[in-house]
Structures are given as C-alpha cells and as structure tokens.
Amino acid sequence: MTEAPGEVALRTEALSKSFGGVHAVNDATTEFYQGRINGLIGPNGSGKTTFFNCVTGMIPPDSGHVYYRDRDITRWQPHRVARAGIGRTFQLCRVFPRLTVLDNLLVAVHPPHPLAYFGRPRVALLVERARDILARVGLDHLETSEARDISYGQQKLLELAAALMANPAMVMLDEPAGGVNPALIERIAVLVTELNAEGTTFLVVEHNMEFIMNLCHHVVVFDRGRPIAAGSAAQVQQDPKVLEAYLGV
Ligand code: ADP
Ligand code: MG
C-alpha cells in the first residue's frame, strides 16, 4: 500500500477535445492533488497541452467536465479560471518581448489588479510585489532589461514569475525545463519545491524524466489523449502500459 495522495484539487471527468478527426483529449478522467507536485507525462502528441488548454479555458472542451476544488469550472474564460486560483505557463514561452522584465510582471496581473486603479502609492505596492517575486526567481538584476534580451531559460522563469503575481493556489507548468540549460532547470526545480513547501499545488508537464521523477509526488501518464496510468513516479515508471506507450513495444 502506498500513502493516499490526499485531497483532490483538480479533477476532470470524461474530458474530450478533438481537432477534426484527431482525438487530442479523449474521455480523460483524472485527479490531481492539493498541496502536491503533480506530474503529467506522455509521448509527444498525447494531448497534454490540449488538456492544459481545456482546463485553463484557452480551448473549450467538446464534452466532459473540469472541477477545481469541487467547483465546476468547465468552459470558464481564462481570466475567471485565473481568478479562481489557477496560474499557468506555456510550452512555447509567452512573455512580452519588448517590455522590461519588471513591466512583464506588472501587465501580468489580469484582469488589471485593483491596486492599479488607485494612484501611485498602490502602484508602488504592486511594483514592490513584482520586485519581491523577481528576487525570488533570481531575475531582480535584470529588472530593466527587455524580455527579448534575456536568455530563453530566464524568459521561462519570467513567465513563472508573471504567473505568481496573481498569487495562484495552483500553478500549471507546460514543459518548464524544455530548451533550458541545466543550471536554470535546477533553479526551476528548487523554486517549485520551495513554493510547494509553502503550500502551492503544482501540475507539471515535462519531458525531462529526471525532473519529473525527482520532483513529483503523483504522476499521471497520458497516451493518445487519455490517462493510462497514475501513481507515484516509481509506480508509473514500472507500469507495462507506460513502457509500451513510450517504447512502442
Ligand atoms: P502534447 O502536448 O502531449 O504533445 P498536444 O495537446 O499538443 O499534445 O496535441 C495532441 C494532438 O492534438 C496532436 O495530434 C496535435 O497535433 C493535435 N493538436 C493540438 N492542437 C491542435 C490544433 N490547434 N489544431 C489541430 N490539431 C491540434
Ligand atoms: Mg505539449
């Protein structure tokens, strides 16, 4: 027997999304746990990003349901999902290239943070918060650089920092380590571990198995749009269905 993973934070029920004839997400029923670092892995094209998009309201699912902490959030608009406490980053990093690092955080507060409407003292508070977060992710020395001038790995950290501006209870990361050098991957891993220790729930899609295996408390494996295994990292790694999906045996 393994330890029960605890209270469910995010749950999907028979979630489906097709593009033409491609069943990108196909009848996916999943559970991800509160206060945990949850992993979502699977071969390329197995529907992980589409799943993220359906959960965060970027794409409406064709059918099925998404529940966050027992609220039905199916087809909610992205800003509403964000306000419910879910932050995310994108597989292909999305920062504003011509804005400074600091300004990327200030515009990330969406819909515009109420503080932004109340004159300079409040804006100063927002700037202070942005600076705290930049220090936290180790980008404070780059505050005045334009985002296009920092490295790709730093842009990924910036995107995570921007997601943190809304103080999300759950953060969904789509391939945070993809295209990032080992030193920055390590920094992202430490950051995720620290934030999780402070109570943030994570759902991480990642191809870097070492990253997943070291970090995740619970892992769900997708193949052709649906979960084929779930459990601890060690458990899913030994699952014959998982080996088959990855190796095609
Ligand atoms: P993953 O993130 O696991 O690599 P995706 O969710 O990106 O998988 O893709 C799942 C499947 O859906 C793939 O076959 C992909 O080509 C297809 N797909 C994803 N997005 C679109 C889209 N906007 N239009 C058409 N097909 C798409
Ligand atoms: Mg993807």
PDB file of C-alpha atoms and ligand atoms in Angstrom:
ATOM      1  CA  MET A   1       0.000   0.000   0.000  1.00  0.00           C
ATOM      2  CA  THR A   2       1.204   3.470  -0.778  1.00  0.00           C
ATOM      3  CA  GLU A   3       0.263   6.596   1.087  1.00  0.00           C
ATOM      4  CA  ALA A   4      -3.013   8.138  -0.067  1.00  0.00           C
ATOM      5  CA  PRO A   5      -2.231  11.267  -2.116  1.00  0.00           C
ATOM      6  CA  GLY A   6      -4.791  13.348  -0.210  1.00  0.00           C
ATOM      7  CA  GLU A   7      -7.440  15.855  -1.118  1.00  0.00           C
ATOM      8  CA  VAL A   8      -8.233  16.358  -4.797  1.00  0.00           C
ATOM      9  CA  ALA A   9      -7.533  19.861  -6.147  1.00  0.00           C
ATOM     10  CA  LEU A  10      -8.265  19.400  -9.846  1.00  0.00           C
ATOM     11  CA  ARG A  11     -10.425  16.734 -11.366  1.00  0.00           C
ATOM     12  CA  THR A  12     -11.578  16.075 -14.887  1.00  0.00           C
ATOM     13  CA  GLU A  13     -14.426  13.816 -15.835  1.00  0.00           C
ATOM     14  CA  ALA A  14     -14.588  12.292 -19.305  1.00  0.00           C
ATOM     15  CA  LEU A  15     -12.949  15.376 -20.793  1.00  0.00           C
ATOM     16  CA  SER A  16     -12.715  15.306 -24.583  1.00  0.00           C
ATOM     17  CA  LYS A  17     -11.432  17.618 -27.315  1.00  0.00           C
ATOM     18  CA  SER A  18     -10.995  16.757 -30.968  1.00  0.00           C
ATOM     19  CA  PHE A  19      -9.412  18.695 -33.791  1.00  0.00           C
ATOM     20  CA  GLY A  20     -11.035  17.381 -36.948  1.00  0.00           C
ATOM     21  CA  GLY A  21     -10.523  13.634 -36.679  1.00  0.00           C
ATOM     22  CA  VAL A  22      -7.775  13.873 -34.046  1.00  0.00           C
ATOM     23  CA  HIS A  23      -8.936  12.980 -30.546  1.00  0.00           C
ATOM     24  CA  ALA A  24      -6.388  15.165 -28.772  1.00  0.00           C
ATOM     25  CA  VAL A  25      -8.016  14.613 -25.368  1.00  0.00           C
ATOM     26  CA  ASN A  26     -10.181  11.527 -25.355  1.00  0.00           C
ATOM     27  CA  ASP A  27     -12.517  10.813 -22.456  1.00  0.00           C
ATOM     28  CA  ALA A  28      -9.928  11.786 -19.849  1.00  0.00           C
ATOM     29  CA  THR A  29     -10.881  11.247 -16.213  1.00  0.00           C
ATOM     30  CA  THR A  30      -8.089  12.415 -13.931  1.00  0.00           C
ATOM     31  CA  GLU A  31      -7.324  13.590 -10.401  1.00  0.00           C
ATOM     32  CA  PHE A  32      -4.552  15.873  -9.201  1.00  0.00           C
ATOM     33  CA  TYR A  33      -3.913  16.517  -5.541  1.00  0.00           C
ATOM     34  CA  GLN A  34      -3.971  19.521  -3.297  1.00  0.00           C
ATOM     35  CA  GLY A  35      -0.638  20.673  -1.898  1.00  0.00           C
ATOM     36  CA  ARG A  36       1.266  18.232  -4.110  1.00  0.00           C
ATOM     37  CA  ILE A  37       3.552  18.464  -7.092  1.00  0.00           C
ATOM     38  CA  ASN A  38       1.583  16.533  -9.701  1.00  0.00           C
ATOM     39  CA  GLY A  39       3.163  15.451 -12.962  1.00  0.00           C
ATOM     40  CA  LEU A  40       1.529  14.834 -16.321  1.00  0.00           C
ATOM     41  CA  ILE A  41       3.686  12.919 -18.770  1.00  0.00           C
ATOM     42  CA  GLY A  42       3.166  11.135 -22.046  1.00  0.00           C
ATOM     43  CA  PRO A  43       4.602  10.822 -25.535  1.00  0.00           C
ATOM     44  CA  ASN A  44       4.586  13.783 -27.910  1.00  0.00           C
ATOM     45  CA  GLY A  45       1.107  14.461 -29.189  1.00  0.00           C
ATOM     46  CA  SER A  46      -0.591  12.574 -26.351  1.00  0.00           C
ATOM     47  CA  GLY A  47      -2.766  15.602 -25.521  1.00  0.00           C
ATOM     48  CA  LYS A  48      -1.009  17.167 -22.539  1.00  0.00           C
ATOM     49  CA  THR A  49      -1.039  20.734 -23.824  1.00  0.00           C
ATOM     50  CA  THR A  50      -4.611  20.403 -25.083  1.00  0.00           C
ATOM     51  CA  PHE A  51      -5.575  19.106 -21.649  1.00  0.00           C
ATOM     52  CA  PHE A  52      -3.965  22.185 -20.067  1.00  0.00           C
ATOM     53  CA  ASN A  53      -5.787  24.420 -22.542  1.00  0.00           C
ATOM     54  CA  CYS A  54      -9.138  22.820 -21.773  1.00  0.00           C
ATOM     55  CA  VAL A  55      -8.580  23.159 -18.017  1.00  0.00           C
ATOM     56  CA  THR A  56      -7.473  26.792 -18.168  1.00  0.00           C
ATOM     57  CA  GLY A  57     -10.211  27.907 -20.554  1.00  0.00           C
ATOM     58  CA  MET A  58      -7.976  28.602 -23.560  1.00  0.00           C
ATOM     59  CA  ILE A  59      -9.896  25.963 -25.538  1.00  0.00           C
ATOM     60  CA  PRO A  60     -13.452  24.816 -24.790  1.00  0.00           C
ATOM     61  CA  PRO A  61     -13.657  21.026 -24.457  1.00  0.00           C
ATOM     62  CA  ASP A  62     -16.176  19.203 -26.675  1.00  0.00           C
ATOM     63  CA  SER A  63     -17.550  17.327 -23.691  1.00  0.00           C
ATOM     64  CA  GLY A  64     -16.795  16.367 -20.126  1.00  0.00           C
ATOM     65  CA  HIS A  65     -16.146  18.393 -17.020  1.00  0.00           C
ATOM     66  CA  VAL A  66     -13.381  20.188 -15.171  1.00  0.00           C
ATOM     67  CA  TYR A  67     -13.669  20.609 -11.405  1.00  0.00           C
ATOM     68  CA  TYR A  68     -11.355  22.724  -9.332  1.00  0.00           C
ATOM     69  CA  ARG A  69     -11.771  22.230  -5.607  1.00  0.00           C
ATOM     70  CA  ASP A  70     -15.242  20.861  -6.293  1.00  0.00           C
ATOM     71  CA  ARG A  71     -16.382  23.820  -8.368  1.00  0.00           C
ATOM     72  CA  ASP A  72     -17.390  23.030 -11.913  1.00  0.00           C
ATOM     73  CA  ILE A  73     -15.128  25.347 -13.939  1.00  0.00           C
ATOM     74  CA  THR A  74     -15.813  23.748 -17.329  1.00  0.00           C
ATOM     75  CA  ARG A  75     -15.627  26.333 -20.146  1.00  0.00           C
ATOM     76  CA  TRP A  76     -14.835  29.197 -17.826  1.00  0.00           C
ATOM     77  CA  GLN A  77     -12.955  32.005 -19.540  1.00  0.00           C
ATOM     78  CA  PRO A  78      -9.207  32.073 -18.826  1.00  0.00           C
ATOM     79  CA  HIS A  79      -9.366  35.187 -16.618  1.00  0.00           C
ATOM     80  CA  ARG A  80     -12.032  33.564 -14.490  1.00  0.00           C
ATOM     81  CA  VAL A  81     -10.017  30.381 -14.126  1.00  0.00           C
ATOM     82  CA  ALA A  82      -7.063  32.555 -13.109  1.00  0.00           C
ATOM     83  CA  ARG A  83      -9.170  34.346 -10.534  1.00  0.00           C
ATOM     84  CA  ALA A  84     -10.286  31.002  -9.124  1.00  0.00           C
ATOM     85  CA  GLY A  85      -6.622  30.452  -8.262  1.00  0.00           C
ATOM     86  CA  ILE A  86      -5.080  28.600 -11.204  1.00  0.00           C
ATOM     87  CA  GLY A  87      -1.982  30.095 -12.834  1.00  0.00           C
ATOM     88  CA  ARG A  88      -0.121  28.659 -15.801  1.00  0.00           C
ATOM     89  CA  THR A  89       2.830  28.937 -18.124  1.00  0.00           C
ATOM     90  CA  PHE A  90       3.010  27.925 -21.786  1.00  0.00           C
ATOM     91  CA  GLN A  91       5.027  25.293 -23.619  1.00  0.00           C
ATOM     92  CA  LEU A  92       6.197  27.960 -26.042  1.00  0.00           C
ATOM     93  CA  CYS A  93       7.136  30.660 -23.621  1.00  0.00           C
ATOM     94  CA  ARG A  94       4.872  33.716 -23.733  1.00  0.00           C
ATOM     95  CA  VAL A  95       6.430  36.905 -22.471  1.00  0.00           C
ATOM     96  CA  PHE A  96       6.119  40.411 -23.912  1.00  0.00           C
ATOM     97  CA  PRO A  97       9.472  40.690 -25.727  1.00  0.00           C
ATOM     98  CA  ARG A  98       9.682  44.478 -25.846  1.00  0.00           C
ATOM     99  CA  LEU A  99       8.582  45.107 -22.295  1.00  0.00           C
ATOM    100  CA  THR A 100      11.098  45.148 -19.489  1.00  0.00           C
ATOM    101  CA  VAL A 101      11.294  42.243 -17.102  1.00  0.00           C
ATOM    102  CA  LEU A 102       9.598  44.332 -14.404  1.00  0.00           C
ATOM    103  CA  ASP A 103       6.839  45.542 -16.735  1.00  0.00           C
ATOM    104  CA  ASN A 104       6.127  41.952 -17.782  1.00  0.00           C
ATOM    105  CA  LEU A 105       5.106  41.309 -14.194  1.00  0.00           C
ATOM    106  CA  LEU A 106       3.064  44.481 -13.909  1.00  0.00           C
ATOM    107  CA  VAL A 107       0.994  43.708 -17.008  1.00  0.00           C
ATOM    108  CA  ALA A 108       0.632  40.061 -15.977  1.00  0.00           C
ATOM    109  CA  VAL A 109      -1.962  40.946 -13.395  1.00  0.00           C
ATOM    110  CA  HIS A 110      -5.079  40.144 -15.343  1.00  0.00           C
ATOM    111  CA  PRO A 111      -7.650  41.481 -15.157  1.00  0.00           C
ATOM    112  CA  PRO A 112      -5.756  44.586 -14.115  1.00  0.00           C
ATOM    113  CA  HIS A 113      -5.101  44.368 -10.421  1.00  0.00           C
ATOM    114  CA  PRO A 114      -7.451  46.604  -8.384  1.00  0.00           C
ATOM    115  CA  LEU A 115      -4.353  48.227  -6.934  1.00  0.00           C
ATOM    116  CA  ALA A 116      -3.505  49.561 -10.365  1.00  0.00           C
ATOM    117  CA  TYR A 117      -6.508  51.874 -10.289  1.00  0.00           C
ATOM    118  CA  PHE A 118      -5.703  53.663  -7.100  1.00  0.00           C
ATOM    119  CA  GLY A 119      -2.867  56.018  -7.836  1.00  0.00           C
ATOM    120  CA  ARG A 120       0.806  55.994  -7.091  1.00  0.00           C
ATOM    121  CA  PRO A 121       1.041  54.589  -3.581  1.00  0.00           C
ATOM    122  CA  ARG A 122      -0.847  51.480  -4.640  1.00  0.00           C
ATOM    123  CA  VAL A 123       1.120  51.108  -7.853  1.00  0.00           C
ATOM    124  CA  ALA A 124       4.234  51.294  -5.714  1.00  0.00           C
ATOM    125  CA  LEU A 125       2.883  48.335  -3.729  1.00  0.00           C
ATOM    126  CA  LEU A 126       2.394  46.375  -6.924  1.00  0.00           C
ATOM    127  CA  VAL A 127       5.953  47.220  -8.014  1.00  0.00           C
ATOM    128  CA  GLU A 128       7.206  46.134  -4.630  1.00  0.00           C
ATOM    129  CA  ARG A 129       5.423  42.809  -5.000  1.00  0.00           C
ATOM    130  CA  ALA A 130       6.834  42.376  -8.521  1.00  0.00           C
ATOM    131  CA  ARG A 131      10.346  43.063  -7.214  1.00  0.00           C
ATOM    132  CA  ASP A 132       9.935  40.538  -4.413  1.00  0.00           C
ATOM    133  CA  ILE A 133       8.917  37.893  -6.928  1.00  0.00           C
ATOM    134  CA  LEU A 134      11.782  38.782  -9.285  1.00  0.00           C
ATOM    135  CA  ALA A 135      14.224  38.413  -6.402  1.00  0.00           C
ATOM    136  CA  ARG A 136      12.636  35.107  -5.571  1.00  0.00           C
ATOM    137  CA  VAL A 137      13.160  33.707  -9.082  1.00  0.00           C
ATOM    138  CA  GLY A 138      16.605  35.298  -9.336  1.00  0.00           C
ATOM    139  CA  LEU A 139      15.827  37.843 -12.036  1.00  0.00           C
ATOM    140  CA  ASP A 140      15.995  41.024  -9.948  1.00  0.00           C
ATOM    141  CA  HIS A 141      19.285  42.067 -11.525  1.00  0.00           C
ATOM    142  CA  LEU A 142      17.563  42.040 -14.941  1.00  0.00           C
ATOM    143  CA  GLU A 143      14.581  44.191 -13.958  1.00  0.00           C
ATOM    144  CA  THR A 144      15.227  46.879 -16.574  1.00  0.00           C
ATOM    145  CA  SER A 145      16.232  44.506 -19.406  1.00  0.00           C
ATOM    146  CA  GLU A 146      13.792  43.934 -22.206  1.00  0.00           C
ATOM    147  CA  ALA A 147      12.447  40.394 -22.079  1.00  0.00           C
ATOM    148  CA  ARG A 148      13.764  39.680 -25.595  1.00  0.00           C
ATOM    149  CA  ASP A 149      17.304  40.329 -24.383  1.00  0.00           C
ATOM    150  CA  ILE A 150      17.367  37.721 -21.631  1.00  0.00           C
ATOM    151  CA  SER A 151      18.022  34.014 -22.235  1.00  0.00           C
ATOM    152  CA  TYR A 152      15.240  31.572 -23.066  1.00  0.00           C
ATOM    153  CA  GLY A 153      15.595  29.918 -19.664  1.00  0.00           C
ATOM    154  CA  GLN A 154      15.338  33.303 -17.988  1.00  0.00           C
ATOM    155  CA  GLN A 155      12.232  34.033 -20.068  1.00  0.00           C
ATOM    156  CA  LYS A 156      10.716  30.818 -18.709  1.00  0.00           C
ATOM    157  CA  LEU A 157      11.487  31.972 -15.178  1.00  0.00           C
ATOM    158  CA  LEU A 158       9.983  35.343 -16.041  1.00  0.00           C
ATOM    159  CA  GLU A 159       6.825  33.640 -17.243  1.00  0.00           C
ATOM    160  CA  LEU A 160       6.611  31.716 -13.981  1.00  0.00           C
ATOM    161  CA  ALA A 161       7.208  34.944 -12.063  1.00  0.00           C
ATOM    162  CA  ALA A 162       4.384  36.599 -14.004  1.00  0.00           C
ATOM    163  CA  ALA A 163       2.077  33.704 -13.136  1.00  0.00           C
ATOM    164  CA  LEU A 164       2.964  34.153  -9.455  1.00  0.00           C
ATOM    165  CA  MET A 165       1.826  37.787  -9.460  1.00  0.00           C
ATOM    166  CA  ALA A 166      -1.778  36.615  -9.075  1.00  0.00           C
ATOM    167  CA  ASN A 167      -0.804  34.534  -6.039  1.00  0.00           C
ATOM    168  CA  PRO A 168      -2.225  31.296  -7.515  1.00  0.00           C
ATOM    169  CA  ALA A 169      -3.096  28.359  -5.283  1.00  0.00           C
ATOM    170  CA  MET A 170      -2.287  26.010  -8.155  1.00  0.00           C
ATOM    171  CA  VAL A 171       0.292  26.525 -10.898  1.00  0.00           C
ATOM    172  CA  MET A 172       0.302  24.563 -14.150  1.00  0.00           C
ATOM    173  CA  LEU A 173       3.656  24.441 -15.947  1.00  0.00           C
ATOM    174  CA  ASP A 174       3.835  23.202 -19.541  1.00  0.00           C
ATOM    175  CA  GLU A 175       7.373  21.889 -20.102  1.00  0.00           C
ATOM    176  CA  PRO A 176       9.197  24.316 -17.804  1.00  0.00           C
ATOM    177  CA  ALA A 177      12.555  22.654 -18.481  1.00  0.00           C
ATOM    178  CA  GLY A 178      12.201  22.442 -22.281  1.00  0.00           C
ATOM    179  CA  GLY A 179      15.087  24.220 -24.022  1.00  0.00           C
ATOM    180  CA  VAL A 180      16.531  25.407 -20.704  1.00  0.00           C
ATOM    181  CA  ASN A 181      20.144  24.898 -19.610  1.00  0.00           C
ATOM    182  CA  PRO A 182      20.853  22.525 -16.684  1.00  0.00           C
ATOM    183  CA  ALA A 183      21.683  25.300 -14.186  1.00  0.00           C
ATOM    184  CA  LEU A 184      18.374  27.034 -14.792  1.00  0.00           C
ATOM    185  CA  ILE A 185      16.473  23.720 -14.782  1.00  0.00           C
ATOM    186  CA  GLU A 186      17.903  23.178 -11.314  1.00  0.00           C
ATOM    187  CA  ARG A 187      16.776  26.642 -10.264  1.00  0.00           C
ATOM    188  CA  ILE A 188      13.256  25.994 -11.564  1.00  0.00           C
ATOM    189  CA  ALA A 189      13.183  22.680  -9.675  1.00  0.00           C
ATOM    190  CA  VAL A 190      14.286  24.342  -6.416  1.00  0.00           C
ATOM    191  CA  LEU A 191      11.716  27.092  -6.884  1.00  0.00           C
ATOM    192  CA  VAL A 192       8.897  24.613  -7.481  1.00  0.00           C
ATOM    193  CA  THR A 193       9.955  22.648  -4.391  1.00  0.00           C
ATOM    194  CA  GLU A 194      10.070  25.789  -2.231  1.00  0.00           C
ATOM    195  CA  LEU A 195       6.761  27.179  -3.437  1.00  0.00           C
ATOM    196  CA  ASN A 196       5.179  23.778  -2.900  1.00  0.00           C
ATOM    197  CA  ALA A 197       6.549  23.643   0.646  1.00  0.00           C
ATOM    198  CA  GLU A 198       4.774  26.969   1.195  1.00  0.00           C
ATOM    199  CA  GLY A 199       1.504  25.460   0.022  1.00  0.00           C
ATOM    200  CA  THR A 200       1.287  25.945  -3.755  1.00  0.00           C
ATOM    201  CA  THR A 201      -0.098  22.986  -5.680  1.00  0.00           C
ATOM    202  CA  PHE A 202       1.639  22.188  -8.978  1.00  0.00           C
ATOM    203  CA  LEU A 203       0.699  20.375 -12.129  1.00  0.00           C
ATOM    204  CA  VAL A 204       3.756  19.956 -14.325  1.00  0.00           C
ATOM    205  CA  VAL A 205       4.021  18.632 -17.872  1.00  0.00           C
ATOM    206  CA  GLU A 206       7.619  17.770 -18.603  1.00  0.00           C
ATOM    207  CA  HIS A 207       9.675  15.537 -20.893  1.00  0.00           C
ATOM    208  CA  ASN A 208      12.699  15.675 -18.647  1.00  0.00           C
ATOM    209  CA  MET A 209      12.141  12.442 -16.711  1.00  0.00           C
ATOM    210  CA  GLU A 210      14.726  13.272 -14.085  1.00  0.00           C
ATOM    211  CA  PHE A 211      12.844  16.486 -13.351  1.00  0.00           C
ATOM    212  CA  ILE A 212       9.546  14.609 -13.023  1.00  0.00           C
ATOM    213  CA  MET A 213      10.928  11.691 -11.044  1.00  0.00           C
ATOM    214  CA  ASN A 214      12.771  13.893  -8.552  1.00  0.00           C
ATOM    215  CA  LEU A 215      10.004  16.405  -8.089  1.00  0.00           C
ATOM    216  CA  CYS A 216       6.586  14.819  -8.411  1.00  0.00           C
ATOM    217  CA  HIS A 217       4.541  13.219  -5.668  1.00  0.00           C
ATOM    218  CA  HIS A 218       1.935  11.958  -8.091  1.00  0.00           C
ATOM    219  CA  VAL A 219       2.210  11.281 -11.809  1.00  0.00           C
ATOM    220  CA  VAL A 220      -0.482  10.749 -14.432  1.00  0.00           C
ATOM    221  CA  VAL A 221       0.551   9.241 -17.770  1.00  0.00           C
ATOM    222  CA  PHE A 222      -1.290  10.125 -20.961  1.00  0.00           C
ATOM    223  CA  ASP A 223      -1.328   8.133 -24.151  1.00  0.00           C
ATOM    224  CA  ARG A 224      -3.453   9.166 -27.124  1.00  0.00           C
ATOM    225  CA  GLY A 225      -5.450  11.655 -25.111  1.00  0.00           C
ATOM    226  CA  ARG A 226      -6.275   9.608 -22.064  1.00  0.00           C
ATOM    227  CA  PRO A 227      -4.705   8.514 -18.803  1.00  0.00           C
ATOM    228  CA  ILE A 228      -3.234   5.017 -18.932  1.00  0.00           C
ATOM    229  CA  ALA A 229      -1.555   5.052 -15.512  1.00  0.00           C
ATOM    230  CA  ALA A 230      -1.404   7.095 -12.322  1.00  0.00           C
ATOM    231  CA  GLY A 231       0.562   6.788  -9.112  1.00  0.00           C
ATOM    232  CA  SER A 232       3.929   7.611  -7.633  1.00  0.00           C
ATOM    233  CA  ALA A 233       6.797   8.294 -10.005  1.00  0.00           C
ATOM    234  CA  ALA A 234       8.303   4.911  -9.154  1.00  0.00           C
ATOM    235  CA  GLN A 235       5.000   3.128  -9.754  1.00  0.00           C
ATOM    236  CA  VAL A 236       4.240   4.571 -13.178  1.00  0.00           C
ATOM    237  CA  GLN A 237       7.823   4.068 -14.303  1.00  0.00           C
ATOM    238  CA  GLN A 238       7.416   0.316 -13.884  1.00  0.00           C
ATOM    239  CA  ASP A 239       3.951   0.110 -15.370  1.00  0.00           C
ATOM    240  CA  PRO A 240       3.979  -2.104 -18.500  1.00  0.00           C
ATOM    241  CA  LYS A 241       1.350   0.126 -20.188  1.00  0.00           C
ATOM    242  CA  VAL A 242       3.626   3.120 -19.723  1.00  0.00           C
ATOM    243  CA  LEU A 243       6.648   1.321 -21.130  1.00  0.00           C
ATOM    244  CA  GLU A 244       4.558   0.237 -24.087  1.00  0.00           C
ATOM    245  CA  ALA A 245       3.308   3.784 -24.735  1.00  0.00           C
ATOM    246  CA  TYR A 246       6.823   5.192 -24.663  1.00  0.00           C
ATOM    247  CA  LEU A 247       8.728   2.412 -26.331  1.00  0.00           C
ATOM    248  CA  GLY A 248       6.004   1.142 -28.622  1.00  0.00           C
ATOM    249  CA  VAL A 249       6.605  -2.474 -27.553  1.00  0.00           C
TER     250      VAL A 249
HETATM  251  P1  ADP B   1       1.255  17.142 -26.289  1.00  0.00           P
HETATM  252  O1  ADP B   1       1.236  18.442 -25.557  1.00  0.00           O
HETATM  253  O2  ADP B   1       1.062  15.945 -25.406  1.00  0.00           O
HETATM  254  O3  ADP B   1       2.465  16.971 -27.145  1.00  0.00           O
HETATM  255  P2  ADP B   1      -0.936  18.259 -27.842  1.00  0.00           P
HETATM  256  O4  ADP B   1      -2.039  18.505 -26.900  1.00  0.00           O
HETATM  257  O5  ADP B   1      -0.125  19.429 -28.242  1.00  0.00           O
HETATM  258  O6  ADP B   1      -0.006  17.091 -27.272  1.00  0.00           O
HETATM  259  O7  ADP B   1      -1.501  17.601 -29.142  1.00  0.00           O
HETATM  260  C1  ADP B   1      -2.372  16.468 -29.138  1.00  0.00           C
HETATM  261  C2  ADP B   1      -2.827  16.169 -30.553  1.00  0.00           C
HETATM  262  O8  ADP B   1      -3.709  17.196 -30.985  1.00  0.00           O
HETATM  263  C3  ADP B   1      -1.701  16.133 -31.574  1.00  0.00           C
HETATM  264  O9  ADP B   1      -2.021  15.163 -32.523  1.00  0.00           O
HETATM  265  C4  ADP B   1      -1.747  17.521 -32.172  1.00  0.00           C
HETATM  266  O10 ADP B   1      -1.249  17.510 -33.483  1.00  0.00           O
HETATM  267  C5  ADP B   1      -3.226  17.827 -32.145  1.00  0.00           C
HETATM  268  N1  ADP B   1      -3.497  19.286 -31.990  1.00  0.00           N
HETATM  269  C6  ADP B   1      -3.204  20.040 -30.918  1.00  0.00           C
HETATM  270  N2  ADP B   1      -3.615  21.304 -31.066  1.00  0.00           N
HETATM  271  C7  ADP B   1      -4.208  21.350 -32.296  1.00  0.00           C
HETATM  272  C8  ADP B   1      -4.855  22.372 -33.053  1.00  0.00           C
HETATM  273  N3  ADP B   1      -4.981  23.621 -32.581  1.00  0.00           N
HETATM  274  N4  ADP B   1      -5.348  22.060 -34.267  1.00  0.00           N
HETATM  275  C9  ADP B   1      -5.237  20.795 -34.745  1.00  0.00           C
HETATM  276  N5  ADP B   1      -4.645  19.774 -34.093  1.00  0.00           N
HETATM  277  C10 ADP B   1      -4.136  20.048 -32.884  1.00  0.00           C
HETATM  278 MG    MG B   2       2.654  19.939 -25.383  1.00  0.00          MG
END
